[in-house]
Coordinates of C-alpha atoms in Angstrom, one line a residue:
M1 CA 0.0 0.0 0.0
S2 CA 1.6 3.2 -1.2
F3 CA 0.6 6.7 0.0
K4 CA 2.1 10.2 0.0
I5 CA 3.4 12.3 2.9
A6 CA 4.1 16.1 2.3
F7 CA 6.4 18.0 4.4
I8 CA 6.0 21.9 4.5
G9 CA 8.9 23.7 5.7
A10 CA 11.1 20.8 4.5
G11 CA 14.1 23.1 4.0
S12 CA 15.1 22.5 7.8
I13 CA 18.0 20.3 7.2
G14 CA 18.4 18.6 10.6
F15 CA 14.6 18.3 11.4
T16 CA 13.5 17.1 8.1
R17 CA 16.2 14.6 7.6
R18 CA 15.8 13.2 11.1
L19 CA 12.0 13.0 10.9
L20 CA 12.2 11.2 7.5
A21 CA 14.7 8.7 9.0
D22 CA 12.4 8.1 12.1
L23 CA 9.5 7.6 9.7
L24 CA 11.4 5.1 7.5
T25 CA 12.0 2.8 10.5
V26 CA 8.3 2.0 10.5
P27 CA 7.6 -0.9 8.2
E28 CA 4.4 0.6 7.0
F29 CA 6.1 3.6 5.7
R30 CA 8.6 1.7 3.5
D31 CA 6.5 2.0 0.3
V32 CA 5.8 5.7 0.5
E33 CA 5.9 8.8 -1.7
V34 CA 7.4 11.9 -0.1
A35 CA 6.9 15.5 -1.3
F36 CA 9.1 18.3 0.2
T37 CA 8.1 21.9 0.0
D38 CA 9.8 25.1 1.2
I39 CA 10.2 28.8 0.5
N40 CA 14.0 28.5 0.3
P41 CA 15.0 26.6 -2.9
D42 CA 18.7 26.2 -1.7
N43 CA 17.8 24.5 1.5
L44 CA 15.2 22.4 -0.2
R45 CA 17.8 21.2 -2.7
M46 CA 20.2 20.3 0.2
V47 CA 17.6 18.5 2.2
Y48 CA 16.6 16.5 -1.0
Q49 CA 20.2 15.6 -1.7
L50 CA 20.9 14.4 1.9
C51 CA 17.7 12.4 2.2
R52 CA 18.2 10.9 -1.2
R53 CA 21.6 9.8 -0.2
D54 CA 20.4 8.4 3.1
I55 CA 17.6 6.4 1.4
E56 CA 20.0 5.1 -1.4
A57 CA 22.7 4.1 1.2
N58 CA 20.1 2.1 3.1
G59 CA 18.7 0.3 -0.1
L60 CA 15.2 1.7 0.3
D61 CA 12.9 2.4 -2.6
I62 CA 11.4 5.7 -1.4
R63 CA 10.2 8.3 -4.0
I64 CA 11.0 12.0 -3.0
S65 CA 10.0 15.1 -4.9
T66 CA 10.6 18.6 -4.3
T67 CA 8.5 21.8 -5.2
L68 CA 8.1 25.4 -4.2
D69 CA 4.5 25.0 -4.8
R70 CA 2.6 24.0 -1.7
R71 CA -0.5 22.9 -3.5
E72 CA 1.4 20.6 -5.7
A73 CA 3.2 19.0 -2.7
F74 CA -0.1 18.5 -0.9
R75 CA -2.0 17.1 -4.0
N76 CA -3.1 13.5 -3.0
A77 CA -1.2 13.5 0.2
K78 CA -2.6 11.4 3.0
Y79 CA -0.5 13.2 5.6
V80 CA 0.9 16.8 5.8
I81 CA 3.7 17.5 8.3
N82 CA 4.2 21.2 9.1
S83 CA 7.6 22.0 10.4
V84 CA 7.8 25.8 9.5
R85 CA 9.5 28.3 11.8
I86 CA 7.6 31.4 11.7
G87 CA 9.8 34.6 12.3
M88 CA 12.9 32.5 11.9
L89 CA 15.7 33.3 14.3
E90 CA 14.6 36.7 15.4
A91 CA 11.4 35.0 16.9
F92 CA 13.4 32.2 18.5
E93 CA 15.6 34.9 20.2
T94 CA 12.3 36.4 21.6
D95 CA 11.1 33.1 22.8
V96 CA 14.2 32.7 24.7
N97 CA 14.8 36.4 25.9
I98 CA 11.4 37.0 27.3
P99 CA 11.5 34.1 29.9
L100 CA 15.2 35.0 30.7
K101 CA 14.1 38.6 31.6
Y102 CA 12.0 36.9 34.4
G103 CA 14.8 34.6 35.4
V104 CA 13.9 31.4 33.5
D105 CA 17.0 30.1 31.7
Q106 CA 16.2 27.6 29.1
C107 CA 18.1 26.0 26.2
V108 CA 15.1 25.6 23.9
G109 CA 12.5 28.2 23.4
D110 CA 10.2 26.7 20.8
T111 CA 8.8 23.5 22.2
L112 CA 9.1 23.6 26.1
C113 CA 9.0 25.6 29.1
A114 CA 8.0 29.3 29.1
G115 CA 9.5 29.9 25.7
G116 CA 7.3 27.3 24.2
I117 CA 4.2 28.9 25.7
V118 CA 5.3 32.2 24.2
Y119 CA 6.1 30.5 20.8
G120 CA 2.6 28.9 20.9

């Protein structure tokens, strides 16, 4: 059974590559089509090349496509994974600095602690 997974914000080299690797450890995802989309064509190309290399090195037959057009990536997708960072590093800095102003020192400000609440 083949199906399609679309990644929006796939230009995140570390996150996208790790998440795809995790998904491919699940036997049900071994026959899947993956569509990557992002607003940054350079990052999108790098992520594609790295993921393609990983897939080939592991002898998997996973189909990956890339596009700058979200609608094209989402077409016929059974699942859509949203991994965009709104506001980029400036927003991340705010997520860390606001709690720090009140004495809360945290290493990550987007998913946990007070920074995660601010980010949300």
